[in-house]
Coordinates of C-alpha atoms (C1' of nucleotides) in Angstrom, one line a residue:
Chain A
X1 CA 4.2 -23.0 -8.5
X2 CA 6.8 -20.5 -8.2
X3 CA 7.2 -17.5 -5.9
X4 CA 4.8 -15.0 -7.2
X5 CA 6.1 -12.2 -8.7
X6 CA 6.1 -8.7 -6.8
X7 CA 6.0 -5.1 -7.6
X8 CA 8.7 -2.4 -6.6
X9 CA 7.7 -0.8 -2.5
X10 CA 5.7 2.3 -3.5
X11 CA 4.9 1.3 -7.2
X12 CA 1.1 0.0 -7.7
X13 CA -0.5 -1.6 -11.3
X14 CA -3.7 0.2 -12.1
X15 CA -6.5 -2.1 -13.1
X16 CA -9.2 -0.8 -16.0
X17 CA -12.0 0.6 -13.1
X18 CA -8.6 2.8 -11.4
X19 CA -7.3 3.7 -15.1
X20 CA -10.8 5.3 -15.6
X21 CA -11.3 6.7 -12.7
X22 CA -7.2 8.3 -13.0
X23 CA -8.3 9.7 -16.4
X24 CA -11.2 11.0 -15.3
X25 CA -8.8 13.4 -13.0
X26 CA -6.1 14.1 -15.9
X27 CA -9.0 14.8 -18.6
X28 CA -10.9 17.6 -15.7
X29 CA -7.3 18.7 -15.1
X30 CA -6.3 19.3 -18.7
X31 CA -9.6 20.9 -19.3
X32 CA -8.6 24.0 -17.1
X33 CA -5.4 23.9 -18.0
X34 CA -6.1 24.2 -21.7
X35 CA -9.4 26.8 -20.7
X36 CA -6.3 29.4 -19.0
X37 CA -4.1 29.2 -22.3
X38 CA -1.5 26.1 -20.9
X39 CA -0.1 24.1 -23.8
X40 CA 1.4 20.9 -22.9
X41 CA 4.8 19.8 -22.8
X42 CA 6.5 16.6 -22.0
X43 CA 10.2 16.0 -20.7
X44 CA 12.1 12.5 -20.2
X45 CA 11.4 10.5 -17.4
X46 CA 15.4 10.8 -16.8
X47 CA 17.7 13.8 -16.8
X48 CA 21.3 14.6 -16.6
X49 CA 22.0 14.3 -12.6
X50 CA 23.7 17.7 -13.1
X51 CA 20.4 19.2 -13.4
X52 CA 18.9 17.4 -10.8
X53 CA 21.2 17.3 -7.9
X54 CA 21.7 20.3 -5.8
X55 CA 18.3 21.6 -7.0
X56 CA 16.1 20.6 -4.1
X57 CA 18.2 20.7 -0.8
X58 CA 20.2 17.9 0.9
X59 CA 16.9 15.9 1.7
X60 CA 15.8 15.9 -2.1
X61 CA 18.7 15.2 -3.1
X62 CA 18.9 11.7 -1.2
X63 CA 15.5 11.4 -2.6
X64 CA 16.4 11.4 -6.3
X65 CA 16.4 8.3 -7.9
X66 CA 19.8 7.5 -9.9
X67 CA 20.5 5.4 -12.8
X68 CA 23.5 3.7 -12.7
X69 CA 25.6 4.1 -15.5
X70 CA 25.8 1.2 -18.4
X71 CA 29.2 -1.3 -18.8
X72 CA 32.0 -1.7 -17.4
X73 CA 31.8 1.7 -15.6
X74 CA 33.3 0.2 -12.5
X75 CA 37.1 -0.2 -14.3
X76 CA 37.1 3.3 -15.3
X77 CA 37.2 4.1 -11.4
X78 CA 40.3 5.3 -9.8
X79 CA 41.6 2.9 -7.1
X80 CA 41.1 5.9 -4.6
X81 CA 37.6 6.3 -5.5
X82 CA 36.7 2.7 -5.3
X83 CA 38.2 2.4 -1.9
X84 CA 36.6 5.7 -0.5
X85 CA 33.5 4.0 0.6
X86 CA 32.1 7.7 0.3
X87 CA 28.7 8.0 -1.7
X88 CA 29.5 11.7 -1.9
X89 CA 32.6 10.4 -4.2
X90 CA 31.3 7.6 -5.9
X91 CA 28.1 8.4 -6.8
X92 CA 28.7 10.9 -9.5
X93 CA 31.1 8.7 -10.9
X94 CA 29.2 5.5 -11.6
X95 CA 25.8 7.5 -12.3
X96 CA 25.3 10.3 -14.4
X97 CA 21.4 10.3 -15.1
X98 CA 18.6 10.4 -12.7
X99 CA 14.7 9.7 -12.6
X100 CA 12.5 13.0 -12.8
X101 CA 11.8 14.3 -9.0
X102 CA 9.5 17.0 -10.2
X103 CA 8.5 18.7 -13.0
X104 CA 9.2 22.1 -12.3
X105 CA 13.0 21.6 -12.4
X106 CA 12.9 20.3 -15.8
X107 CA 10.8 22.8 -17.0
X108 CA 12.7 25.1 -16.3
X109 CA 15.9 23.2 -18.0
X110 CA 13.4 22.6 -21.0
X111 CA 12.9 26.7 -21.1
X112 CA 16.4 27.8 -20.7
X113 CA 17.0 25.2 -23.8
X114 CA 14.4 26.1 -26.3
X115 CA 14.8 29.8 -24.5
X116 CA 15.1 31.0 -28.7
X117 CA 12.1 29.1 -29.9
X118 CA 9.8 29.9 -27.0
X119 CA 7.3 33.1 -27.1
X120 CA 7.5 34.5 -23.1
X121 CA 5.2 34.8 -21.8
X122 CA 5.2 31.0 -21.6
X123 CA 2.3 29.0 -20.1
X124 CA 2.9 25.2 -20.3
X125 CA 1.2 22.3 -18.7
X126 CA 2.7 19.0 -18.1
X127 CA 1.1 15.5 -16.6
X128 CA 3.6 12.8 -16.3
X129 CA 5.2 10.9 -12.9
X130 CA 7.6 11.7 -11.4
X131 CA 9.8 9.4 -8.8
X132 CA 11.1 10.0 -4.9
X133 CA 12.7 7.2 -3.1
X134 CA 11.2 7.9 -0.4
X135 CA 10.1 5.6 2.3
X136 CA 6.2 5.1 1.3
X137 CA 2.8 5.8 3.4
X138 CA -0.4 6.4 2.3
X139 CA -0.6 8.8 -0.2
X140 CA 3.2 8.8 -0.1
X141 CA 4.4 6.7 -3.2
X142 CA 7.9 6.1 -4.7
X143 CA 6.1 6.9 -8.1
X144 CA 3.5 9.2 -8.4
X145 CA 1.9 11.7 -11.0
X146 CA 1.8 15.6 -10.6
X147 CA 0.1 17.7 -13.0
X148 CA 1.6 21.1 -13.2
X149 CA 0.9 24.8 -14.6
X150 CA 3.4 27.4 -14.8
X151 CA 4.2 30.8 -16.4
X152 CA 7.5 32.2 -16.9
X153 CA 8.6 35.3 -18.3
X154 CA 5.8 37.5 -16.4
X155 CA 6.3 39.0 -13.2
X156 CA 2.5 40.3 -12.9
X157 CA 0.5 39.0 -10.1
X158 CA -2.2 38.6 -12.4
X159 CA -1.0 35.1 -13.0
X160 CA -1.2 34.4 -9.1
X161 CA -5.1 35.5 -8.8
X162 CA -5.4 32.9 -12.0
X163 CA -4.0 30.4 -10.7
X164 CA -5.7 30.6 -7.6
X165 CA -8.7 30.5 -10.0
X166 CA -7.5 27.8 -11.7
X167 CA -7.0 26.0 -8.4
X168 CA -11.0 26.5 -7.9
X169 CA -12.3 25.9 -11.3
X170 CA -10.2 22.1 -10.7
X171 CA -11.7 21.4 -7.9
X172 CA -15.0 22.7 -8.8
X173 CA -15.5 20.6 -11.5
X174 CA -14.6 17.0 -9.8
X175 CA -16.8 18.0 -6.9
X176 CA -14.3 18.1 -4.6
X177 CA -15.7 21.1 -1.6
X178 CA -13.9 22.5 1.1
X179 CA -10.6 22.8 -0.7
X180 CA -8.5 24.6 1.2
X181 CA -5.9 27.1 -0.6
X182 CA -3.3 28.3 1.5
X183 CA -1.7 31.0 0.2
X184 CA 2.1 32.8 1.7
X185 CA 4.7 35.3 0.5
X186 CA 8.5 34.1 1.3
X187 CA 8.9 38.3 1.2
X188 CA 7.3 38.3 4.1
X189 CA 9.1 35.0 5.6
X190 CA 12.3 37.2 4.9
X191 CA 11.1 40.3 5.8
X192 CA 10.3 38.4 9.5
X193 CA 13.8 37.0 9.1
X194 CA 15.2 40.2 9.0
X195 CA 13.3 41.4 11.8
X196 CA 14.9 39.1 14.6
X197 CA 18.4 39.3 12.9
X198 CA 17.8 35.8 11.4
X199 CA 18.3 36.2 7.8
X200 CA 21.4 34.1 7.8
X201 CA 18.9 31.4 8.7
X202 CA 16.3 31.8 6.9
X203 CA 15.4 28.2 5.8
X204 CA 15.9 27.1 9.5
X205 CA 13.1 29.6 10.6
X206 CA 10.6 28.8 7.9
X207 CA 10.9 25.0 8.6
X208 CA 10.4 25.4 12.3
X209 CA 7.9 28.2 12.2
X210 CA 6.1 25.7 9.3
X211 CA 5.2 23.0 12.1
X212 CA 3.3 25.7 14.2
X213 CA -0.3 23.4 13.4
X214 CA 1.6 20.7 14.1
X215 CA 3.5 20.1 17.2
X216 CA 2.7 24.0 18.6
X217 CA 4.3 27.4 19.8
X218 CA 6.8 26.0 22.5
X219 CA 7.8 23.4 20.4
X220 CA 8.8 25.5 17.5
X221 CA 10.6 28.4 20.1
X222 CA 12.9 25.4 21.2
X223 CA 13.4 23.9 17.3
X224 CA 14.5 27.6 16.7
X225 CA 16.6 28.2 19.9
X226 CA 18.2 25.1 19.2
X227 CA 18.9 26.5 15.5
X228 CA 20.6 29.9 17.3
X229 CA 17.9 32.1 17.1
X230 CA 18.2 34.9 19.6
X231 CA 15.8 35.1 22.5
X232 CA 15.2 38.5 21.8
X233 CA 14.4 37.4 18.3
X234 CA 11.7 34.9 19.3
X235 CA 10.0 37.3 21.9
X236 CA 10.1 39.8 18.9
X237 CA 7.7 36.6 17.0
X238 CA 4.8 36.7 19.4
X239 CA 2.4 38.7 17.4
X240 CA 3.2 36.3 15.0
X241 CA 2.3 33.3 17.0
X242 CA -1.3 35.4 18.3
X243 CA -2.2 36.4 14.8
X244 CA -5.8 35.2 13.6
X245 CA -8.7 36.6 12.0
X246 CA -9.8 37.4 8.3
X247 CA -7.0 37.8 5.8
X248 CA -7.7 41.2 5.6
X249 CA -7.4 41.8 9.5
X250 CA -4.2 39.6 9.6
X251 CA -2.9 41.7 6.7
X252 CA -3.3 44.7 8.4
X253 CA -1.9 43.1 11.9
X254 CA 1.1 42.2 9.3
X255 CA 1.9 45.5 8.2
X256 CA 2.2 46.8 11.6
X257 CA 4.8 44.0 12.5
X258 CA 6.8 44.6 9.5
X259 CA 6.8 48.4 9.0
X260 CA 10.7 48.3 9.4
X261 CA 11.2 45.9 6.4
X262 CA 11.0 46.6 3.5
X263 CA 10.7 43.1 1.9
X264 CA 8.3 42.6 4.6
X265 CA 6.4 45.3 3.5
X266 CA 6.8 44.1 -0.5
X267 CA 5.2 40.7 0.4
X268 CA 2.4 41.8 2.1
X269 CA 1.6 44.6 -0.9
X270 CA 1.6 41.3 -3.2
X271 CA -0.5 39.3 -0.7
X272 CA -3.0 42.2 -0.6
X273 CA -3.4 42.4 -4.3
X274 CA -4.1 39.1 -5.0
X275 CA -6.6 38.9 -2.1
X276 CA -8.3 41.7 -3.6
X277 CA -9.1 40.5 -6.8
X278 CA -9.8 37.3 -6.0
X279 CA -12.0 39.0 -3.5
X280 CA -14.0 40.5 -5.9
X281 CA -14.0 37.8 -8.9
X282 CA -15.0 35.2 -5.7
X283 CA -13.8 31.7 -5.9
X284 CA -17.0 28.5 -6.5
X285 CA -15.8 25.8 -3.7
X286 CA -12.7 26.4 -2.8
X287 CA -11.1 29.3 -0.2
X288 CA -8.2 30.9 0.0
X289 CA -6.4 31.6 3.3
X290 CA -3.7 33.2 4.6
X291 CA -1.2 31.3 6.8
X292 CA 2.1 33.2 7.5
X293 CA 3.7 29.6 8.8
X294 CA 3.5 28.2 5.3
X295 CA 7.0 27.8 4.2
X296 CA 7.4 24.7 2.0
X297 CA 11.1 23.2 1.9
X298 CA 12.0 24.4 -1.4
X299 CA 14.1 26.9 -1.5
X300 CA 13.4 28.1 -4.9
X301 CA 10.3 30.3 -4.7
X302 CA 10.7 33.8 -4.2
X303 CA 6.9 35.1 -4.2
X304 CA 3.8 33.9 -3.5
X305 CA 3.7 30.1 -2.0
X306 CA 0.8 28.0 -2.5
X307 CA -0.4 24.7 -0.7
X308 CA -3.7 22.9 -1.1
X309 CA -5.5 21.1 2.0
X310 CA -7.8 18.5 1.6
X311 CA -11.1 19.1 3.4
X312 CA -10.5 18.7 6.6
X313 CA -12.8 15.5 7.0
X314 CA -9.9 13.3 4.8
X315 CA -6.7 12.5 6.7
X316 CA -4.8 13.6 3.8
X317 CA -1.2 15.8 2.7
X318 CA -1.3 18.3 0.4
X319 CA -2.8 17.8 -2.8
X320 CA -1.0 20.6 -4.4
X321 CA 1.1 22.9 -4.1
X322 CA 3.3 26.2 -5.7
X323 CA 4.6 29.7 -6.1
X324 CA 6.5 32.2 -7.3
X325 CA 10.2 31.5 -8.5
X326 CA 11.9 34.8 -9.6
X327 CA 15.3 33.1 -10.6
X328 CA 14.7 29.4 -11.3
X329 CA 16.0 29.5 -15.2
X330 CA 19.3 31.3 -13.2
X331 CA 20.4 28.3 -12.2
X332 CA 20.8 27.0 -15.7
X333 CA 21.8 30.6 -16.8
X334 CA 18.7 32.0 -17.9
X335 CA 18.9 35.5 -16.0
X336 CA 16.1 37.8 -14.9
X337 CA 12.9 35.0 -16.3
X338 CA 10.3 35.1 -13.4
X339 CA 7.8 32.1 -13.1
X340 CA 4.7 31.0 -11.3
X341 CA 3.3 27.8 -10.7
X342 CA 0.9 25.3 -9.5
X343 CA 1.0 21.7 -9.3
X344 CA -1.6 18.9 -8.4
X345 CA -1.2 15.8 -6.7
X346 CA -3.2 13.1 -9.0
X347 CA -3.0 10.1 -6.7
X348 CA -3.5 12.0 -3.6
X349 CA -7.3 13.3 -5.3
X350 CA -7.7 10.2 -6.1
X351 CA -7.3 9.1 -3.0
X352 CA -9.7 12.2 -1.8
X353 CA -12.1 11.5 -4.2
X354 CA -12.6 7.6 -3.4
X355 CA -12.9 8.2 -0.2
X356 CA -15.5 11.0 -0.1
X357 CA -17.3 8.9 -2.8
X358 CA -17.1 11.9 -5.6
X359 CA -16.4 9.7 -8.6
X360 CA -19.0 9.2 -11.0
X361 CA -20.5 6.1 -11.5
X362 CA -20.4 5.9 -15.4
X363 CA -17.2 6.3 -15.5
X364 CA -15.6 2.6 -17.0
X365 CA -17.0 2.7 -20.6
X366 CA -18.1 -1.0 -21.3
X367 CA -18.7 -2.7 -24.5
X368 CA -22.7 -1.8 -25.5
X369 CA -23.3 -5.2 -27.0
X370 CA -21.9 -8.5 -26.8
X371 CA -23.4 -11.5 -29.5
X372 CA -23.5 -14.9 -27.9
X373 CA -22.0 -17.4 -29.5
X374 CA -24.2 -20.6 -30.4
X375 CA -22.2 -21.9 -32.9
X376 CA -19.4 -21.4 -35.6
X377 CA -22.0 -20.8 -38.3
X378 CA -24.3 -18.5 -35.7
X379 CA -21.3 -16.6 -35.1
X380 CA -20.0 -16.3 -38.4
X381 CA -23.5 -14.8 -39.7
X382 CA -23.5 -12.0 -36.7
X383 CA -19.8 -11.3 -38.1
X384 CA -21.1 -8.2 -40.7
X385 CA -23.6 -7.0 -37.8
X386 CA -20.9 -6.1 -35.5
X387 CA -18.6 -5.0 -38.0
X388 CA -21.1 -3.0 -39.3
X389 CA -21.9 -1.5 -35.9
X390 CA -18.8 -0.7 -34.8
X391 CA -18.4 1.1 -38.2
X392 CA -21.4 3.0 -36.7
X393 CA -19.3 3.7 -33.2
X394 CA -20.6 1.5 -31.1
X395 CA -18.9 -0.9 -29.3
X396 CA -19.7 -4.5 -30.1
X397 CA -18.2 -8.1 -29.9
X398 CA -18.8 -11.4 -30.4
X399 CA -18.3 -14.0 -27.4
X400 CA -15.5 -15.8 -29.2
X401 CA -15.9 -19.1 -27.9
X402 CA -18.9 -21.7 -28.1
X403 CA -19.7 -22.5 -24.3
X404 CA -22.8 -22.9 -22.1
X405 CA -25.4 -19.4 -22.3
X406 CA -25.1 -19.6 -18.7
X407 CA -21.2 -18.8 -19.3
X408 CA -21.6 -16.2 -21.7
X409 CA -24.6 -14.4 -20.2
X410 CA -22.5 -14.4 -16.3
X411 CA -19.7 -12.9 -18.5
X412 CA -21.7 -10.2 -19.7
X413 CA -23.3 -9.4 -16.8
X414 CA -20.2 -9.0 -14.9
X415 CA -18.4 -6.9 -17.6
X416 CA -21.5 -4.7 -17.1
X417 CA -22.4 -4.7 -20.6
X418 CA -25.7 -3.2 -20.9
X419 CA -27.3 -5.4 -24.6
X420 CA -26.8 -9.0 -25.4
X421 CA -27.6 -10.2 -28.9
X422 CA -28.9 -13.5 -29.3
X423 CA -28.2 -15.7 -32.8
X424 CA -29.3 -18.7 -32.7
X425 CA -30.8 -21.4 -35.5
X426 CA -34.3 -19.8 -35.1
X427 CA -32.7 -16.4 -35.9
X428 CA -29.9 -17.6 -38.5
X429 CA -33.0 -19.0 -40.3
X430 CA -35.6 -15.7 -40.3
X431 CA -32.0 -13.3 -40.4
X432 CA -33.9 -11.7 -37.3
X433 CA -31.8 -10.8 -33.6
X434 CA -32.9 -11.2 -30.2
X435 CA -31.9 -8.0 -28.0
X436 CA -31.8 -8.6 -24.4
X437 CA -31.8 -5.4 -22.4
X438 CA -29.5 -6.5 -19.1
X439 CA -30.9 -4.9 -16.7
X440 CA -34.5 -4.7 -16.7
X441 CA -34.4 -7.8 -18.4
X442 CA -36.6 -7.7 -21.1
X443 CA -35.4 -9.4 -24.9
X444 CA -37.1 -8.7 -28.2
X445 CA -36.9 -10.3 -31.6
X446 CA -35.6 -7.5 -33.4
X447 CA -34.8 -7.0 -37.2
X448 CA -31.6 -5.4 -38.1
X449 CA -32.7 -1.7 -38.5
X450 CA -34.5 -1.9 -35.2
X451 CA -31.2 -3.3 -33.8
X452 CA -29.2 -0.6 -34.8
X453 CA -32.2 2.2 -33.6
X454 CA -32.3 0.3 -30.4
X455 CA -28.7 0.1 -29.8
X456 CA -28.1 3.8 -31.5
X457 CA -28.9 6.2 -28.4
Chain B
rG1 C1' 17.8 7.8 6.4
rU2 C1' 15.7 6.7 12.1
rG3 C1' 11.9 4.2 15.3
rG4 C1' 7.5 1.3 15.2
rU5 C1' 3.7 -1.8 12.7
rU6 C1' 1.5 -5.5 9.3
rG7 C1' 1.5 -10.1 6.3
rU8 C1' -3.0 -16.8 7.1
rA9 C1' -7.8 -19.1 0.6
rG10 C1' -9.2 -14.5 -5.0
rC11 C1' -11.1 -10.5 -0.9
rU12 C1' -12.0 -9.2 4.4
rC13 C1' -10.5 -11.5 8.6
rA14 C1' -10.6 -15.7 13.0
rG15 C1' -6.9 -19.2 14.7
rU16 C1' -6.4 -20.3 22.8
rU17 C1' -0.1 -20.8 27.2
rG18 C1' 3.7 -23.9 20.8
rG19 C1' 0.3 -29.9 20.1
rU20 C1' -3.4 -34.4 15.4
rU21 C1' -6.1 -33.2 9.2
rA22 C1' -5.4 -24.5 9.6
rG23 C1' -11.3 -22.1 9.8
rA24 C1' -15.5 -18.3 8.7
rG25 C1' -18.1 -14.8 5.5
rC26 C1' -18.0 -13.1 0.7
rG27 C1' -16.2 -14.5 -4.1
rC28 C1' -15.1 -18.7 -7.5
rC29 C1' -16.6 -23.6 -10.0
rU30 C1' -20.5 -27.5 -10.8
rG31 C1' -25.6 -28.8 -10.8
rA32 C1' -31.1 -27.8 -10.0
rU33 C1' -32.1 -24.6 -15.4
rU34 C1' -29.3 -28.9 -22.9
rG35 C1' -31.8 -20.9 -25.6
rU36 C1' -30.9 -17.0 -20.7
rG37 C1' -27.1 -13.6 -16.3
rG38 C1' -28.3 -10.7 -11.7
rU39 C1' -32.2 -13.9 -6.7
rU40 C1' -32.6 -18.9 -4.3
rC41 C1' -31.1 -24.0 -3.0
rA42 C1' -27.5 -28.3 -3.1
rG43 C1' -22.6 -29.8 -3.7
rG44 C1' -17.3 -28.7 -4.8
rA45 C1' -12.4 -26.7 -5.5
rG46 C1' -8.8 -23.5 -3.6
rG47 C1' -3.6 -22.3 1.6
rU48 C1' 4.5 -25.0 1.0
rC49 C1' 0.4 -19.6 6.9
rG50 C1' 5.2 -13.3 2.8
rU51 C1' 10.3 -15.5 2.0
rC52 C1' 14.8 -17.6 4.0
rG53 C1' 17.1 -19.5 8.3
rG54 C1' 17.1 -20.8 13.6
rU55 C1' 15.0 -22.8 18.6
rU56 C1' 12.0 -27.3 19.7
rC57 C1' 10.2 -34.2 20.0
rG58 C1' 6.7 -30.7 17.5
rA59 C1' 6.2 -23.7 14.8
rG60 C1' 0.8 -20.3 11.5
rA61 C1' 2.2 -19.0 16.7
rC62 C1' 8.8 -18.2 19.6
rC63 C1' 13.8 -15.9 17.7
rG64 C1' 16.9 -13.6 13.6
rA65 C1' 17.3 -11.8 8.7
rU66 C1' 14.8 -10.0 4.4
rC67 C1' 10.7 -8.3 1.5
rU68 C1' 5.9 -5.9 1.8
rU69 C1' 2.0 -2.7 4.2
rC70 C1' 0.7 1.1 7.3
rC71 C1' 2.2 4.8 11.1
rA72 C1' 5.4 8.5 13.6
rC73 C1' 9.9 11.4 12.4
rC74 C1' 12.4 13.7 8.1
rC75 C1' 10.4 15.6 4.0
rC76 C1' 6.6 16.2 0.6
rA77 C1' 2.1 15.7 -4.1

RNA sequence: GUGGUUGUAGCUCAGUUGGUUAGAGCGCCUGAUUGUGGUUCAGGAGGUCGUCGGUUCGAGACCGAUCUUCCACCCCA
């Protein structure tokens, strides 16, 4: 035989059990989404690389996939080009379209085009993959699903305490406890910036203050000394570095930090308002905390910044994450739209959710009944039965081929279908069935009414 | 993109310093049971050892390349 075929690094075939279990996630997803007023949308899998590229840093843009262009596109290159050896050159030249990275990007391409058709405030949903060529780990594939919520055209923080809620109502509902919601305010990421005469390097700051949990204090003063931040600067971070407690305590530690800065200042009245509310509404499983080193690499948001833990018994990345983008439509010259958004990692709470053993076990739908097969003229006659029943909506078929029982009964036992129907020549001859119940065993010489009663419920 | 790791039967894995015919458990197939699956018993099939190349009298084992898996960076869902 020949080499047997192989799957694309990062890519994985889903078989019926995983299919199930995936739409069991989507369907609880959608649920909420729908509940808070989200309407779906859907967008290509591909774009125009010009809305793509530039749109997520230097790092995502290595990470987007490209299409190459179709024909002969390597004549139409200049000699130049095709001797420059230079991706920076070439690659806008022989590929102009590019696999989805996220779906918040072409969201917002999709509202700055239908910007005249659209009623703001806007609240769409979207499920669909998207694609990173990154190098893959566990829960780190090349393709992947998010399922995202977002609002644009509303600056109120009201939609921030919802989609906290919305985070919780999620989770809630597939069982998933000790869902951790991190919540920050880039305000007050600038505002600390500002503070130790770092604005000029804001993203710098945020991505080394970001791996505080991670490879701790010291560690992060040398990754920003090495970036140029002042000394002074980083003795002026120490509170930062001591600060723990409640939210409410580390709010008010916060504001006594940031009392020169006005953004600073801004971020932490946001923070506080949120807290508040959700405070009082309460959230069911999950919690929301506050962690001033949560920065996230993109460089859009503007407001609030969401990330989702796992609980802290699964080895896991985020499962989500979001914020607040004040001028994300700008970029495709849409001025002055604000949105706010979450997004959930599907194959990531899958991964959770096998694990921790949440998933229900009814989940596969299996065919109710299966009739054996004794014979072409045994088989014919149960014909009208089954048609009959699935008419009736249940699900029913007939083994299509005339083999041992044995065969036929392993078959249906595997497939875990609950009812077997047995026509044989005593039954063909009295038009009666015999119903065998799978599991506890027990069979029955039914007529068809009782059939259908049995098989009804 | 950088460094490391993994790959042997359908699945999970053994396989000694390189040495005859590569093993186990589970699963699968057949029969015990010609109208009865899940339990039991008996028997059986199934592997070009990820792929390509090299070293060697001889390679599953050693070397190189490549693909894949997982891990640490980077980054992220």
């Amino acid at each position: 035989m020949a080499q047997k075929p192989t799957i694309s690094k990062g890519t994985r075939d889903f078989n019926a059990e995983e299919v199930a279990k995936r739409s069991y996630i989507m369907d609880t997803i959608k649920e909420q989404f729908r509940r808070y007023g989200f309407q779906p949308i859907e967008t290509p899998s591909f774009e125009n690389s010009d809305t793509l590229m530039g749109k997520y840093g230097d790092e995502g843009d290595r990470l987007i996939f490209k299409i190459l262009n179709s024909g002969e596109y390597l004549k139409k290159l200049s000699d130049n080009d095709y001797s420059s050896k230079s991706e920076a050159v070439l690659t806008p030249k022989i590929s102009e379209k590019a696999l989805r990275y996220d779906l918040t990007v072409p969201f917002a391409r999709y509202v700055v085009q239908h910007q005249n058709e659209i009623d703001f405030p806007f609240k769409r949903y979207q499920i669909q993959p998207v694609w990173r060529a990154d190098r893959p780990q566990k829960g780190r594939f090349r393709e992947f699903y998010q399922c995202d919520a977002d609002v644009v055209g509303s600056k109120s923080l009201f939609q921030e305490v919802e989609l906290i809620q919305l985070y919780d109502d999620v989770f809630k509902n597939l069982k998933l406890e000790g869902v951790i919601i991190k919540i920050n305010n880039r305000k007050i990421l600038s505002g600390i910036a500002e503070l130790i005469g770092a604005q000029d390097k804001l993203i710098d700051f945020t991505v080394a203050l970001d791996k505080l949990d991670k490879i701790g204090e010291e560690k992060v003063k040398a990754e920003m000394r090495a970036k140029g931040i002042s000394e002074e600067g980083i003795s002026k971070l120490q509170p930062l570095f001591d600060l723990s407690g409640k939210f409410s305590e580390q709010i008010d530690k916060l504001k006594s930090i940031l009392k020169s800065s006005e953004v600073g200042l801004k971020g932490i009245e946001e923070l506080e308002f949120i807290n508040d509310n959700i405070s009082t509404l309460g959230l069911k499983t999950a919690s929301l905390e506050l962690d001033v080193t949560l920065a996230r690499g993109l460089n859009y948001y503007t407001g609030a910044i969401f990330e989702v833990a796992a609980p802290a018994k699964v080895k896991m990345g985020s499962i989500g994450g979001g914020g607040r983008y004040d001028d994300l439509t700008g970029i495709f010259g849409l001025k002055d739209v604000s949105g706010v958004g979450i997004s959930f990692g599907l194959d990531r709470i899958y991964l959770v959710l096998e694990e921790l053993g949440l998933f229900p076990e009814t989940i596969a739908d299996s065919t109710k009944v299966l009739f054996l097969n004794f014979g072409n003229l045994e088989a014919q006659s149960c014909l009208p039965a089954i048609t009959d029943l699935r008419q009736k909506g249940i699900s029913a078929e007939l083994y299509p081929d005339d083999v041992k029982m044995k065969k036929q009964m392993t078959y249906a036992n595997r497939r875990n279908i609950p009812f077997v129907v047995l026509v044989g020549e005593k039954e063909l001859e009295d038009k009666s069935f015999t119903l065998k119940n799978m599991s506890s065993g027990e069979q029955r010489n039914v007529s068809y009414t009782e059939l259908i009663e049995a098989l009804a419920h």
